[in-house]
Structures are given as structure tokens and as C-alpha cells.
Coordinates of C-alpha atoms and ligand atoms in Angstrom, one line a residue:
M191 CA 12.9 43.4 2.0
W192 CA 9.7 43.7 1.1
C193 CA 7.4 45.2 3.7
S194 CA 3.9 44.6 4.4
R195 CA 1.3 47.2 3.1
M196 CA 0.6 48.6 6.5
A197 CA 4.4 48.9 7.3
L198 CA 5.0 50.7 3.9
R199 CA 1.8 53.0 4.5
R200 CA 3.7 54.2 8.0
L201 CA 6.9 54.5 6.2
Q202 CA 5.3 57.0 3.6
Q203 CA 3.6 58.8 6.1
V204 CA 6.8 59.8 8.0
A205 CA 8.4 60.0 4.7
V206 CA 6.2 62.5 2.8
T207 CA 5.2 65.1 5.5
P208 CA 8.3 67.3 6.3
L209 CA 6.6 68.6 9.1
N210 CA 6.2 65.1 10.6
M211 CA 9.8 64.5 9.9
A212 CA 10.6 67.7 12.0
G213 CA 8.4 67.0 14.7
G214 CA 9.9 68.7 17.8
L215 CA 12.3 70.2 16.1
T216 CA 12.6 74.2 16.2
S217 CA 11.0 76.2 13.8
K218 CA 14.6 77.4 11.9
V219 CA 15.2 73.7 11.3
Q220 CA 11.4 73.2 10.1
R221 CA 12.0 76.0 8.0
E222 CA 15.5 74.6 6.6
M223 CA 13.7 71.5 5.9
S224 CA 10.7 72.7 3.8
T225 CA 13.6 74.2 1.6
L226 CA 14.6 70.6 0.4
P227 CA 13.8 70.1 -3.3
R228 CA 10.1 68.8 -3.9
V229 CA 9.5 65.6 -5.3
Y230 CA 6.3 64.1 -6.7
I231 CA 6.3 60.0 -7.1
T232 CA 3.5 58.8 -9.2
R233 CA 3.1 55.1 -7.8
Q234 CA 3.7 53.6 -4.7
I235 CA 6.9 52.2 -5.9
P236 CA 8.7 49.1 -4.1
P237 CA 10.4 49.8 -0.8
E238 CA 13.8 50.0 -1.7
G239 CA 13.5 53.2 -3.5
L240 CA 11.4 54.6 -1.0
K241 CA 14.0 54.2 1.8
I242 CA 16.8 55.8 -0.4
L243 CA 14.7 58.6 -0.8
R244 CA 13.8 58.9 2.9
E245 CA 17.2 58.1 4.1
S246 CA 18.7 60.7 1.7
G247 CA 17.5 64.1 3.7
Q248 CA 17.9 65.2 0.4
V249 CA 14.5 65.7 -0.8
Q250 CA 10.9 66.2 0.3
F251 CA 8.3 63.7 -1.4
E252 CA 4.9 63.0 -1.9
L253 CA 3.6 60.1 -3.3
W254 CA 0.3 58.5 -5.0
D255 CA -0.4 55.9 -2.2
S256 CA -1.4 52.9 -4.6
D257 CA 0.0 50.4 -6.6
D258 CA -3.3 49.1 -7.7
V259 CA -4.6 52.3 -9.5
P260 CA -2.6 54.8 -11.5
V261 CA -2.8 58.4 -10.3
P262 CA -5.7 60.1 -11.9
R263 CA -4.5 62.5 -14.6
K264 CA -6.3 65.5 -12.9
E265 CA -4.7 64.9 -9.7
L266 CA -1.2 64.4 -11.1
L267 CA -1.4 67.9 -13.0
Q268 CA -2.3 69.2 -9.6
K269 CA 0.3 67.3 -7.7
V270 CA 3.1 68.1 -10.1
K271 CA 2.8 72.0 -9.8
G272 CA 6.2 73.4 -8.9
V273 CA 8.1 70.1 -7.9
D274 CA 11.9 69.9 -8.7
G275 CA 11.7 66.2 -9.3
L276 CA 9.3 63.5 -10.4
V277 CA 9.5 59.9 -10.3
C278 CA 7.2 58.3 -12.8
V279 CA 6.2 54.7 -14.1
L280 CA 5.3 53.7 -17.6
T281 CA 1.8 54.4 -17.2
E282 CA 2.1 58.1 -16.9
K283 CA 2.3 60.3 -20.1
I284 CA 4.8 62.9 -19.5
D285 CA 4.0 65.3 -22.4
T286 CA 3.7 69.0 -22.8
E287 CA 0.5 69.4 -21.0
L288 CA 2.3 67.8 -17.6
L289 CA 5.2 69.7 -18.3
D290 CA 3.7 72.8 -18.5
A291 CA 1.6 72.1 -15.2
A292 CA 5.0 71.2 -13.4
G293 CA 6.5 74.7 -14.6
P294 CA 10.3 75.5 -14.6
N295 CA 11.1 74.1 -11.3
L296 CA 11.2 70.9 -12.6
K297 CA 14.9 69.7 -13.2
V298 CA 14.8 66.1 -13.0
L299 CA 12.6 63.2 -14.3
S300 CA 13.2 60.0 -13.4
T301 CA 11.2 56.9 -14.6
M302 CA 11.0 53.3 -13.2
S303 CA 11.1 51.8 -16.7
V304 CA 14.0 51.0 -19.3
G305 CA 11.2 51.9 -21.8
F306 CA 10.8 55.4 -22.5
D307 CA 8.2 55.8 -25.2
H308 CA 5.8 57.1 -22.4
L309 CA 8.0 60.3 -22.2
S310 CA 8.1 63.2 -24.7
L311 CA 11.9 63.4 -25.1
E312 CA 11.8 66.4 -27.5
E313 CA 10.0 68.5 -24.7
L314 CA 11.9 67.2 -21.9
K315 CA 15.1 68.3 -23.9
K316 CA 13.8 71.6 -24.9
R317 CA 13.0 72.5 -21.1
G318 CA 16.5 71.0 -20.1
I319 CA 15.1 68.4 -17.7
R320 CA 17.4 65.6 -16.9
V321 CA 16.1 62.1 -17.5
G322 CA 16.9 58.9 -15.5
Y323 CA 15.8 55.4 -16.6
T324 CA 16.4 51.9 -15.3
P325 CA 18.4 49.7 -18.0
D326 CA 20.4 46.7 -17.2
V327 CA 18.8 45.8 -13.7
L328 CA 15.7 44.3 -15.3
T329 CA 17.6 42.6 -18.2
D330 CA 17.9 39.0 -16.4
S331 CA 14.3 39.1 -15.5
V332 CA 12.9 40.3 -18.9
A333 CA 15.1 37.4 -20.7
E334 CA 13.9 34.7 -18.3
L335 CA 10.2 35.9 -18.8
T336 CA 10.8 36.0 -22.7
V337 CA 12.1 32.2 -22.6
A338 CA 9.3 31.2 -20.3
L339 CA 6.8 32.5 -22.7
L340 CA 8.5 31.3 -26.0
L341 CA 8.2 27.6 -24.6
T342 CA 4.8 28.1 -23.2
T343 CA 3.4 29.3 -26.9
S344 CA 5.7 26.9 -28.9
R345 CA 4.9 23.7 -26.6
R346 CA 1.3 24.9 -26.4
L347 CA 1.2 24.8 -22.5
I348 CA -1.6 26.7 -21.8
E349 CA -3.9 24.5 -24.0
A350 CA -2.1 21.4 -22.6
T351 CA -3.2 22.5 -19.1
H352 CA -6.6 23.7 -20.2
E353 CA -7.4 20.1 -21.7
A354 CA -5.8 18.3 -18.6
K355 CA -8.1 20.1 -16.5
T356 CA -11.5 20.2 -18.5
G357 CA -11.3 16.4 -19.5
G358 CA -10.0 16.8 -23.1
W359 CA -7.3 14.5 -21.8
G360 CA -8.0 11.1 -23.6
T361 CA -5.4 8.4 -24.4
W362 CA -2.1 9.3 -25.3
R363 CA -2.2 10.4 -28.8
T364 CA 1.0 10.6 -31.5
L365 CA 0.1 14.1 -32.7
W366 CA -1.9 15.8 -30.0
L367 CA -0.7 19.0 -28.8
C368 CA 2.4 18.9 -31.0
G369 CA 4.2 22.2 -30.9
H370 CA 7.8 23.3 -32.5
E371 CA 10.9 22.7 -30.5
L372 CA 14.1 24.9 -30.3
A373 CA 16.7 22.4 -31.0
G374 CA 17.8 22.9 -34.5
S375 CA 16.1 26.2 -34.8
T376 CA 16.6 29.6 -36.2
V377 CA 15.9 32.2 -33.5
G378 CA 15.8 35.6 -34.9
I379 CA 15.8 38.9 -32.7
L380 CA 14.5 42.1 -33.9
G381 CA 16.5 44.8 -32.0
L382 CA 19.8 43.5 -30.5
G383 CA 20.4 45.1 -27.4
R384 CA 21.3 43.8 -23.7
I385 CA 18.3 42.1 -23.5
G386 CA 18.1 40.3 -26.8
V387 CA 21.9 39.0 -25.9
A388 CA 20.4 37.8 -22.6
I389 CA 17.6 36.0 -24.3
A390 CA 19.9 34.5 -27.1
E391 CA 22.5 33.5 -24.1
R392 CA 19.4 31.4 -22.4
L393 CA 18.2 30.0 -25.7
A394 CA 21.8 28.6 -26.8
P395 CA 21.8 25.6 -24.5
F396 CA 18.5 24.5 -26.1
K397 CA 20.7 23.6 -29.1
V398 CA 19.5 26.5 -31.5
K399 CA 21.2 26.2 -34.5
K400 CA 21.7 29.9 -35.5
F401 CA 20.9 33.4 -34.3
I402 CA 19.9 36.1 -36.5
Y403 CA 19.2 39.9 -35.9
A404 CA 17.9 42.9 -37.6
D405 CA 18.4 46.2 -36.5
V406 CA 19.3 49.8 -37.7
A407 CA 22.9 49.0 -38.1
P408 CA 25.1 46.2 -37.3
R409 CA 26.1 45.8 -34.0
P410 CA 29.0 43.5 -33.8
E411 CA 30.4 43.7 -30.4
L412 CA 26.7 42.5 -29.0
A413 CA 26.5 40.0 -31.8
S414 CA 29.8 38.7 -31.4
V415 CA 28.7 37.2 -27.8
I416 CA 26.1 35.1 -29.3
N417 CA 27.5 34.7 -32.5
A418 CA 24.5 36.2 -34.2
E419 CA 24.4 37.2 -38.2
Y420 CA 23.3 40.5 -39.2
V421 CA 20.5 40.4 -41.6
S422 CA 17.9 42.3 -43.2
F423 CA 14.4 42.6 -42.2
D424 CA 12.9 40.6 -44.9
E425 CA 15.6 37.8 -44.1
L426 CA 14.8 38.0 -40.5
A427 CA 11.1 37.2 -41.2
K428 CA 11.9 34.5 -43.9
Q429 CA 14.4 32.4 -41.6
S430 CA 13.3 32.9 -37.9
D431 CA 11.7 29.9 -36.7
F432 CA 11.2 31.9 -33.5
L433 CA 11.1 35.5 -33.8
S434 CA 11.7 37.5 -30.6
V435 CA 10.8 41.6 -30.6
C436 CA 13.0 43.4 -28.6
C437 CA 13.5 46.8 -29.9
A438 CA 12.3 50.2 -28.4
L439 CA 9.1 51.5 -29.5
T440 CA 9.9 54.6 -31.4
P441 CA 8.1 56.5 -34.3
E442 CA 10.4 54.5 -36.6
T443 CA 9.2 51.0 -35.1
K444 CA 5.9 51.6 -34.7
E445 CA 3.9 48.7 -35.9
I446 CA 6.9 47.6 -37.6
C447 CA 5.7 44.0 -37.2
N448 CA 2.6 43.8 -39.8
K449 CA 0.9 42.2 -42.3
D450 CA 4.2 42.7 -44.7
L451 CA 6.3 40.7 -41.7
F452 CA 3.9 38.1 -41.0
S453 CA 3.4 37.2 -44.7
K454 CA 6.9 36.3 -45.0
M455 CA 7.2 34.3 -42.0
K456 CA 7.1 30.4 -42.1
N457 CA 3.7 28.8 -41.1
T458 CA 5.7 27.2 -38.4
S459 CA 7.2 30.2 -36.8
I460 CA 6.6 31.6 -33.5
F461 CA 6.4 35.3 -32.7
I462 CA 7.1 36.6 -29.3
N463 CA 7.2 40.1 -28.2
T464 CA 8.3 41.3 -24.6
S465 CA 9.0 45.1 -25.7
R466 CA 6.1 47.2 -26.5
G467 CA 2.8 46.3 -28.0
G468 CA 2.8 49.5 -30.3
V469 CA 5.5 47.6 -32.5
V470 CA 2.8 45.3 -34.0
N471 CA -0.1 45.7 -35.8
Q472 CA -2.6 43.7 -33.8
E473 CA -4.9 43.4 -36.5
D474 CA -2.7 42.1 -38.7
L475 CA -1.4 39.7 -36.0
Y476 CA -4.8 38.5 -35.5
E477 CA -5.1 37.8 -39.2
A478 CA -1.7 35.9 -39.4
L479 CA -2.6 33.9 -36.3
S480 CA -6.1 33.0 -37.2
T481 CA -5.3 32.0 -40.9
G482 CA -2.3 30.0 -39.9
Q483 CA 0.2 32.2 -41.7
I484 CA 2.2 31.7 -38.4
A485 CA 2.0 29.1 -35.9
G486 CA 1.5 31.0 -32.6
A487 CA 2.4 34.3 -30.5
G488 CA 3.3 34.9 -27.1
L489 CA 2.7 38.7 -26.1
D490 CA 3.7 40.2 -22.5
V491 CA 2.8 43.7 -24.2
T492 CA -0.3 45.1 -26.1
V493 CA -2.2 48.0 -27.0
P494 CA -4.0 49.0 -24.9
E495 CA -3.0 47.5 -21.6
P496 CA -4.7 46.1 -20.1
L497 CA -5.9 44.5 -23.3
P498 CA -9.7 44.1 -23.0
T499 CA -10.9 40.8 -22.0
S500 CA -13.2 40.9 -25.2
H501 CA -10.4 41.6 -27.6
P502 CA -10.3 39.0 -30.6
L503 CA -6.7 37.8 -29.9
F504 CA -8.2 36.3 -26.4
T505 CA -10.2 34.0 -28.7
L506 CA -7.1 32.0 -30.3
K507 CA -5.8 29.0 -28.7
N508 CA -2.3 30.0 -30.6
C509 CA -2.1 33.3 -28.6
V510 CA -0.4 33.5 -25.2
I511 CA -1.1 36.8 -23.7
L512 CA 0.4 37.9 -20.2
P513 CA 0.1 41.1 -18.4
H514 CA 3.1 42.9 -18.9
I515 CA 5.1 41.1 -16.4
A516 CA 8.7 40.8 -17.7
S517 CA 10.3 42.6 -15.1
A518 CA 8.2 41.4 -12.4
S519 CA 10.4 39.6 -9.8
Y520 CA 10.8 40.9 -6.4
A521 CA 14.7 41.5 -6.9
T522 CA 14.4 43.3 -10.0
R523 CA 11.4 45.6 -9.4
N524 CA 13.1 46.5 -6.2
N525 CA 16.4 47.0 -7.9
M526 CA 14.4 49.2 -10.4
S527 CA 12.8 51.3 -7.8
A528 CA 16.3 51.9 -5.9
L529 CA 18.0 52.8 -9.3
A530 CA 14.9 55.4 -10.1
A531 CA 15.7 56.7 -6.7
N532 CA 19.6 57.0 -7.0
N533 CA 19.0 58.6 -10.5
L534 CA 16.7 61.1 -9.0
L535 CA 18.9 62.3 -6.2
L536 CA 22.0 62.3 -8.5
G537 CA 20.3 64.4 -11.0
L538 CA 18.9 67.0 -8.4
R539 CA 22.7 67.2 -7.1
G540 CA 23.6 68.1 -10.6
E541 CA 25.7 65.0 -11.0
P542 CA 26.0 62.2 -13.6
M543 CA 23.1 60.1 -13.2
I544 CA 23.9 56.0 -12.9
K545 CA 21.7 55.5 -16.3
E546 CA 20.8 59.2 -17.8
L547 CA 19.1 59.1 -21.2
K548 CA 21.1 61.2 -23.4
L549 CA 18.4 63.7 -24.9
Ligands
DGY654 O1 10.1 49.3 -20.0 C1 10.4 48.7 -18.8 O2 10.8 48.9 -17.7 C2 9.3 47.3 -18.8 O3 8.4 47.2 -19.7 C3 8.7 47.2 -17.6 O4 9.4 47.0 -16.5

């Protein structure tokens, strides 16, 4: 259950201080407890994960006691010194500097995210640090939000509520606030994985005519679930009425959605991104949206995050921007924290993690 902030604070105070945990015990027990592996948690993660760590009796942990502000880098570099394990979220860059600061004790990193573009995988591999992450548990939540964002963008819901609230709602008009419908459309998925399949499964009942996808290679097993056709990147751009970006951010996919892609899309197309902002060249997207090259865009992710309120994309009526909330349901975030905690504990025991990145 989601507990109150005060209750959570109390839990943490008990959990984070081994001497408190051992209060009243003999000094021998205190000594034994202090030899537990040390873990730093870079964020106040949801309670399920903290409960698992606390009740495991396997680790002593300290955490950055806030969800509103990320741990300052300087503090993080101090806190990780000598830890055996680290739990992080996507706002922390886990790079050479941080791993140097942590030192050779660090054996396990567990990120509470499916994305791993904030981790220097090469460095982690070089140092033999095992990495846990949280795929699958967020698939439903992300797919749901993607559908919501797609419909919000294509049916111009933000514009519509604004007009209704601010007196723009005059008589019923034949073409006012018209958008684009899913029925009879071609939906393209860039990067077909679990999330892409889950999005397509949810869109199919809207009478989509055809699903297509582009990826580094065909993925017949996944594609067969949604009867999707493998096409080239160019064909994806040309044919898609709705293009949903689901690929991970890697050096290969950085700004892959740029002028070249947008120029091949239809003027009536809707572009949706719920993966990472870095896959899009935002200047090119602004150009495509403001010149009518494409009809609209729905973005849950941007560069940077938060996107400054003065950013030109915020001036466009045909661009809907959300603050990276695709996995933000209570159930999913709790499941992510539980998976991150279990991955960490398994990793520290030298056992296979539930979800481990192959480095
Ligand atoms: O990578 C992730 O997990 C999402 O972007 C946030 O939940």
C-alpha cells in the first residue's frame, strides 16, 4: 500500500540506520550487522521496494530522502564511496566518474527503469558490475499512456478543452477541431518490442487497417502477435498515419527521427514518442510541426527533462507534451521498485537476477 510521507520517513529512519535496527542488541550483534553489504539508493523509491530491502535483513542501506529533487551530484559522489550495491533511477548518470567514486566494492547496480541510456554499460562491464533493470512490469502502463497520448494528439483534446474553457466554443461547426481517426489507418512502430506489441494490441480494436514496424532486423515472433509487417525505415515514414516510437536510445538511434524522416511522412500523420527524447531531433520536429509537414506530435519524453517552459515546442497547438509519465501508475511504480529491490538482493547474493541486462 502507498503509505503517507510521514510513515515512510519513519520506515526509512529505522531501515537506514543499522545501529537503530540493532538498538538494544549486544555489541557482537551490532558488529555482525554492520558487516552487511552497504547499499545507497539515489531516490525515495515507492514503499514496496523499501519494504523488501528492509525486511531482507541482507543489506544496510541509506537513501536520498526525497522524490522531488534528485540527489545533487556532489552528494551522490560522496555517498557511493565504498558501497556494495546501488539502486538508481533514470536521472542519475552512472558513468566513469561515479564508478570511480564508488570504488571496487560496487558489485551490483539496480536501476528502477526499463531504459538504460543513463548507464555507461561499457564501464560497468569492464568493472564486472552486474546490472538489474525493470522491463515488463511497466509495459501495460506505458502502452496505456501511449494510446491516451495518441488519441489526445490526434483528436486535439488539449486544444478542445482550452477552447471550451476560454470562450472559443461558439456554434457547432462542421470542420472545427477536426482531427484524424484510427479507423482504417496504418500504424507504424519504430522498434518492435514488448511495449510496441502492447500498444498495437490496444489500438487494434479501434479498427486499425494495418500495423507495420521497422527495426534493426525483423522480429517475426513478436510481429505475429499483432500481424505486423516488417518494412524499411523509409516505408515506415511514408506509410504510417500514426508513428509510435518505441525504440531504446542508443548511439544508433540518437536523433534517428529527424528532418529526413519527417519529410517523408504524410501531412496528415501523427508522431508519438514515449521512449526517449534523444531519439528525436527536436529542431527538426518543430520545423515539421510548424510548417504542417506533419499534423501533430505527442511527446512524453524530451531533451532536456524537464523541457524549459520557454521551449518553442510549447508554443505549438499541434504538439502535446507530457512530463515523462508513461509508467506513472501507483501499481506500476510500486512493481518497478519491488523488482529493482529484488534484482539488487539477488545480485548481491551472486544469484541470477529476475531481470538482468546482458552486458
Ligand atoms: O525507462 C523507464 O523505466 C521509463 O522511461 C520511466 O519509467
